[in-house]
mmCIF file of C-alpha atoms in Angstrom:
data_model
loop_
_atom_site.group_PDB
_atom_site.id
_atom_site.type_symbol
_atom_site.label_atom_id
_atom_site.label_comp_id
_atom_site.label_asym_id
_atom_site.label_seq_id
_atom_site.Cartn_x
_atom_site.Cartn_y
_atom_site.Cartn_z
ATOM 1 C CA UNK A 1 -13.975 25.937 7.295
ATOM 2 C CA UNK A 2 -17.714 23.956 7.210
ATOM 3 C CA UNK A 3 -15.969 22.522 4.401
ATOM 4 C CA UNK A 4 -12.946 21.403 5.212
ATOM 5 C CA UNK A 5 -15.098 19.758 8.858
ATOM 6 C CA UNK A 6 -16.998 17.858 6.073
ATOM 7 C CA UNK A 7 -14.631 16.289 4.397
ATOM 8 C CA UNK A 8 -12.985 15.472 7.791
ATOM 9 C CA UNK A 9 -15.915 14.066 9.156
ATOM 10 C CA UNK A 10 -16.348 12.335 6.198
ATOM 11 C CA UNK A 11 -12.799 10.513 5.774
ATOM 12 C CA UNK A 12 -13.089 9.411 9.747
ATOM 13 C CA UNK A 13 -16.337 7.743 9.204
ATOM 14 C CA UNK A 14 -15.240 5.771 5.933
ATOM 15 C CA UNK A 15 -12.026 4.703 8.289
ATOM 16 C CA UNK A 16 -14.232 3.628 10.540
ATOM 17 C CA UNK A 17 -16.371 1.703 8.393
ATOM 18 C CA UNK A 18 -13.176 0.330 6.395
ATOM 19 C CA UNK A 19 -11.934 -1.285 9.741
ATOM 20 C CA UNK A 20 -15.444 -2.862 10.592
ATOM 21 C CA UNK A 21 -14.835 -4.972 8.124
ATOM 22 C CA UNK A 22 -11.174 -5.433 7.825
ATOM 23 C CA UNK A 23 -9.162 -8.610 8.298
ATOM 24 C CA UNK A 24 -7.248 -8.770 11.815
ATOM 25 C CA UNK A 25 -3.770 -9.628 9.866
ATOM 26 C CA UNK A 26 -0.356 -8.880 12.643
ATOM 27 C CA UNK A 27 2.973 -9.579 11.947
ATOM 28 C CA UNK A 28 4.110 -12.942 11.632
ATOM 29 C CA UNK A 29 0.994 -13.751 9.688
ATOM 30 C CA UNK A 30 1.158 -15.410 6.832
ATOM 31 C CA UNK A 31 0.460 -13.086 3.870
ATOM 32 C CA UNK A 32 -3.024 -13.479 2.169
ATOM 33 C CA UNK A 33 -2.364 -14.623 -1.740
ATOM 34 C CA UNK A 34 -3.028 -12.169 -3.983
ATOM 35 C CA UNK A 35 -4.234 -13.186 -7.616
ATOM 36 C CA UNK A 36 -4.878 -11.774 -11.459
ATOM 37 C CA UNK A 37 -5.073 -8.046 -10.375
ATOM 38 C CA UNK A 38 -4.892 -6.169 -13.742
ATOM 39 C CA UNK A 39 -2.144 -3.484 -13.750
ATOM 40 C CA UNK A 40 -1.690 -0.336 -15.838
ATOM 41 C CA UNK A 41 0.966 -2.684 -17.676
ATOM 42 C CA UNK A 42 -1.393 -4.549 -19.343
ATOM 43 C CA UNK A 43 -0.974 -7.831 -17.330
ATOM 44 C CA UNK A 44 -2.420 -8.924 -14.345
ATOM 45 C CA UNK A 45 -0.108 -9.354 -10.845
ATOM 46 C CA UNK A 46 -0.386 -12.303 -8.767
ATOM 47 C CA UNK A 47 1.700 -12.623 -5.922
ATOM 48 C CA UNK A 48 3.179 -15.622 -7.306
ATOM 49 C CA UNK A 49 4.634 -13.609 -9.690
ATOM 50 C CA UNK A 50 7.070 -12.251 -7.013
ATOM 51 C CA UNK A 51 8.344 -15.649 -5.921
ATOM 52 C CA UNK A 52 11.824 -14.636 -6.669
ATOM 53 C CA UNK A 53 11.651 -12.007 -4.663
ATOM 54 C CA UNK A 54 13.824 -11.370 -1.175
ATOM 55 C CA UNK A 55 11.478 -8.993 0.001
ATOM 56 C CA UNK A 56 7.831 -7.548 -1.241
ATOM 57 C CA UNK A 57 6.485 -4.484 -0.203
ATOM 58 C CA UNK A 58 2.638 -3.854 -0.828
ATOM 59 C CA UNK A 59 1.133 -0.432 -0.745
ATOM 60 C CA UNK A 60 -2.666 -0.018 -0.930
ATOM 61 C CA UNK A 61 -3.126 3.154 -1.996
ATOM 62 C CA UNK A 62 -5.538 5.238 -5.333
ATOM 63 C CA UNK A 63 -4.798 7.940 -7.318
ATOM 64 C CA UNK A 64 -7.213 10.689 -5.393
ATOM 65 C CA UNK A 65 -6.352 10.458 -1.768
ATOM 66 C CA UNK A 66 -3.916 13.731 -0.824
ATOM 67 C CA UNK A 67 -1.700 11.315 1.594
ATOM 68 C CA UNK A 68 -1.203 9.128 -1.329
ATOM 69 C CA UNK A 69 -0.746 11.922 -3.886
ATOM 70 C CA UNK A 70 1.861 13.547 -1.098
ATOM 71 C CA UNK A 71 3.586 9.547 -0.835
ATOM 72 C CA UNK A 72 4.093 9.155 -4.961
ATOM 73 C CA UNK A 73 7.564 10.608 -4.686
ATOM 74 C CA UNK A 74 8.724 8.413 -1.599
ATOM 75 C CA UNK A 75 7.307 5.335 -3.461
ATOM 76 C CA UNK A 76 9.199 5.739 -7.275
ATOM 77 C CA UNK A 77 12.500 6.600 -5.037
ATOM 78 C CA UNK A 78 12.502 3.820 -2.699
ATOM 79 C CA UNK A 79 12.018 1.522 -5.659
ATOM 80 C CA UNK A 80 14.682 3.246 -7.214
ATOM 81 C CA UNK A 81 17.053 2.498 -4.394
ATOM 82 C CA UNK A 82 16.145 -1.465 -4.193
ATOM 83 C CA UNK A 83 16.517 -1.884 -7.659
ATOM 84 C CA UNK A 84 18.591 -4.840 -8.308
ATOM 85 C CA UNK A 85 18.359 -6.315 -4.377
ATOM 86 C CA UNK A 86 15.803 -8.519 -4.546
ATOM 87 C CA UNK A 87 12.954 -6.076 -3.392
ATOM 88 C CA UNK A 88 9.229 -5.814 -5.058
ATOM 89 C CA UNK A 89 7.366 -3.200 -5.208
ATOM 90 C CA UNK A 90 3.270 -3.519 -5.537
ATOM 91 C CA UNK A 91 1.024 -0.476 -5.514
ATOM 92 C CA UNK A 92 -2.589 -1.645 -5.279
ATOM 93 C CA UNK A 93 -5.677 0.031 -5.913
ATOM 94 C CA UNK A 94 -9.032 -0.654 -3.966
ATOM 95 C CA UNK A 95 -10.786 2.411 -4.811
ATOM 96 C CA UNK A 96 -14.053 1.777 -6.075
ATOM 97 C CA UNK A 97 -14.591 5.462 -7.622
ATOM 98 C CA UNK A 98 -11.532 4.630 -9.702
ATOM 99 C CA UNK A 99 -10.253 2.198 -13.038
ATOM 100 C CA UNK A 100 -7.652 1.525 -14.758
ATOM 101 C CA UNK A 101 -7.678 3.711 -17.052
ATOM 102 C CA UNK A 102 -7.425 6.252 -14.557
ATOM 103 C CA UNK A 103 -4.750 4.994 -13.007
ATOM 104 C CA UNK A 104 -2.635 4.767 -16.101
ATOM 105 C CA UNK A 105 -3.137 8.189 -16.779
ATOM 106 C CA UNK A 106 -1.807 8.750 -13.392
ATOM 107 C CA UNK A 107 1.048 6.264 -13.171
ATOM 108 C CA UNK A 108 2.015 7.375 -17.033
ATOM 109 C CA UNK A 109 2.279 11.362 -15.610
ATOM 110 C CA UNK A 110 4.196 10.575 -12.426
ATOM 111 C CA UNK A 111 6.460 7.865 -14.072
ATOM 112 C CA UNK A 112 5.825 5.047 -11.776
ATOM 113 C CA UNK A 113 8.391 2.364 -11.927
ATOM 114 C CA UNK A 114 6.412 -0.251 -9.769
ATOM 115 C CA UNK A 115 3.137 -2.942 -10.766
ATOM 116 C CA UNK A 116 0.609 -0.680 -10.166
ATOM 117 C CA UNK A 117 -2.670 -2.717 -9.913
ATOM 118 C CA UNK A 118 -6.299 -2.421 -9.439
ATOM 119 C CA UNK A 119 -8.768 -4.843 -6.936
ATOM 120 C CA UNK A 120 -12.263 -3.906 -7.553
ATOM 121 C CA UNK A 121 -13.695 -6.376 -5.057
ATOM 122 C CA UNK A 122 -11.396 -4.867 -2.293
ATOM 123 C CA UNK A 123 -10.838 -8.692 -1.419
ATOM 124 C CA UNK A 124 -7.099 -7.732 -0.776
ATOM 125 C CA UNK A 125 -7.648 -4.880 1.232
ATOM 126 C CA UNK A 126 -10.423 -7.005 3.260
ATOM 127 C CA UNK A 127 -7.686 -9.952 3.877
ATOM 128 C CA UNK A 128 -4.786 -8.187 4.721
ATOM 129 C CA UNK A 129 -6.734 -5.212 6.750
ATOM 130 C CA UNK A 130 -5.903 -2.116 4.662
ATOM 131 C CA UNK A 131 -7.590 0.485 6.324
ATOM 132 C CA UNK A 132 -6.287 3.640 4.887
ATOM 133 C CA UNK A 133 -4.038 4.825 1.540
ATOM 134 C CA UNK A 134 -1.094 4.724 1.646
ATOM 135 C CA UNK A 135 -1.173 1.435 4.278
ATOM 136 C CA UNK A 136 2.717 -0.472 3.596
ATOM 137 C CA UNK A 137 2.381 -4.231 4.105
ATOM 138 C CA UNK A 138 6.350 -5.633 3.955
ATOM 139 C CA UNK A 139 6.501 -9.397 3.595
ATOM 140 C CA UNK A 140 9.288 -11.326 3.851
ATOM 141 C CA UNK A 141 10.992 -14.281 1.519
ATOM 142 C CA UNK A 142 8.597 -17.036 3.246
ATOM 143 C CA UNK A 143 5.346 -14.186 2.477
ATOM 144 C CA UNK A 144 4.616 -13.693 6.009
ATOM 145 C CA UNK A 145 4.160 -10.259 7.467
ATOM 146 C CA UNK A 146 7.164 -8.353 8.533
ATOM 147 C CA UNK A 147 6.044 -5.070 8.792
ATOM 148 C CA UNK A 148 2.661 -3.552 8.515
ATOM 149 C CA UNK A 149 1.393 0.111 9.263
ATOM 150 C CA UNK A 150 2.698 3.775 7.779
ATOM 151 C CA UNK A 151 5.920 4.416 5.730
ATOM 152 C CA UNK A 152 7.156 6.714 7.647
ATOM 153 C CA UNK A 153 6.843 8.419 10.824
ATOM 154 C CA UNK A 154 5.233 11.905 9.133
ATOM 155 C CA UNK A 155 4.522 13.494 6.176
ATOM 156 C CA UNK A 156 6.521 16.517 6.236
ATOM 157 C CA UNK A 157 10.100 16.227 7.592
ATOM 158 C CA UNK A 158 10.170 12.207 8.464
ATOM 159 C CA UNK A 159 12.612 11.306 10.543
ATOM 160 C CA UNK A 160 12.159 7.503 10.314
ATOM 161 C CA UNK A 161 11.350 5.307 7.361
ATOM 162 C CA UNK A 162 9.628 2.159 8.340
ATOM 163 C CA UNK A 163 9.087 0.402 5.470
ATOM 164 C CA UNK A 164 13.086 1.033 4.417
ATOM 165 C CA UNK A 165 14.192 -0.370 7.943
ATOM 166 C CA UNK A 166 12.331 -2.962 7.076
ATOM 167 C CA UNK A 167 13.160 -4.158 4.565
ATOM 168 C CA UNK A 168 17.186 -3.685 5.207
ATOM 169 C CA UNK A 169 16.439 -5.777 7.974
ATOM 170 C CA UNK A 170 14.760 -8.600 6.198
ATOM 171 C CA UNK A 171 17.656 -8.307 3.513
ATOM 172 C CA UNK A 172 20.558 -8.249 6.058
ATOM 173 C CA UNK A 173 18.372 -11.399 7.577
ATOM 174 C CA UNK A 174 17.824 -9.845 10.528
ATOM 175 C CA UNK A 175 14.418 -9.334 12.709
ATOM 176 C CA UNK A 176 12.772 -5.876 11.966
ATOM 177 C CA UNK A 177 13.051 -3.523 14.928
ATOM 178 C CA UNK A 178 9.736 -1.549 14.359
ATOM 179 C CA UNK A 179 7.029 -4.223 12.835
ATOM 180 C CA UNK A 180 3.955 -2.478 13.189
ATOM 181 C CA UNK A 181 3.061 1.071 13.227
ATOM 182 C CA UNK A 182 -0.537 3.166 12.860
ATOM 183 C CA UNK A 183 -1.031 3.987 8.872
ATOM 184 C CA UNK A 184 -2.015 7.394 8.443
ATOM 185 C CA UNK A 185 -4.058 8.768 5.418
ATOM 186 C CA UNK A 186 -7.878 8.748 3.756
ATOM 187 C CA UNK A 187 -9.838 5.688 5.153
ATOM 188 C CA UNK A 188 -11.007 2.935 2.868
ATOM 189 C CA UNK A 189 -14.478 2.611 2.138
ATOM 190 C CA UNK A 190 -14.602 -1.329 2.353
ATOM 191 C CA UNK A 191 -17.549 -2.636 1.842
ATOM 192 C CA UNK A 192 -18.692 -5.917 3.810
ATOM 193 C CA UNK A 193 -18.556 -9.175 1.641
ATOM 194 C CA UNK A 194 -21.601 -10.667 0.248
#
């Protein structure tokens, strides 16, 4: 019980200190640039690298936080289903407890099908105002913000899927319904920029 108060206590005061120093970034934004993040792949991601793409969807998240743990599943499946549409898929790793070697242990045992990429200087999560893992950032084909917030409404029995309404939306070139919800899951100790 002490415990589990702890770790509670704990995870609410690295939120807190991961939005004190977090960019403001809203919808309609234009999307920060993301460059040279090495990935479990072997090669770095830029967001360049996307320019093809209809639709990207980033998800900073790390291989240790339970939410993200609990999200894997939901991520490899909705890539799955946008295979072939246009839609990329970029999980992205500010964890400073973490490397990549770790996280291509992890992404070789769950079989993710996505760029999964690390940012040691937490620069990205600092521009685009990551505050916890998982927090879904869906930009459209111009890179500005579409969507920003959770995936979906709850982790057990969701009965909305943001980021997927989202990103129908953008492909069906309409506006998204629902662009900006509260992201749920272990804050992100971001520390302030030198």
């Amino acid at each position: 019980m002490v415990r589990k108060f702890v770790l509670s206590l704990a995870m609410a005061l690295v939120g807190f200190s991961a939005s004190a120093y977090a960019a403001d970034l809203a919808t309609g934004d234009k999307a920060p640039d993301i460059k040279g993040l090495p990935g479990v792949d072997g090669k770095s991601f830029s967001l360049s690298d996307a320019k093809d793409a209809k639709v990207v969807v980033l998800c900073f998240t790390c291989n240790v936080c339970p939410m993200s743990i609990a999200y894997e599943d939901r991520f490899i499946e909705s890539n799955k289903n946008y295979e072939g549409k246009g839609v990329k898929f970029v999980a992205i790793n500010v964890n400073q407890g973490e490397d990549v070697k770790a996280m291509k242990q992890r992404a070789e045992e769950k079989g993710f099908n996505f760029p999964y990429v690390y940012v040691k200087s937490q620069d990205s999560a600092r521009d685009y105002g990551a505050a916890v893992t998982p927090h879904m950032f869906v930009l459209d084909k111009n890179r500005t913000v579409a969507y920003v917030g959770s995936f979906d409404d709850k982790k057990d029995g969701p009965t909305k899927n943001y980021v997927a309404d989202a990103v129908d939306a953008l492909l069906a070139g309409k506006k998204v319904d629902v662009a900006s919800t509260r992201a749920f899951g272990c804050g992100i100790g971001v520390s302030k920029k030198k």
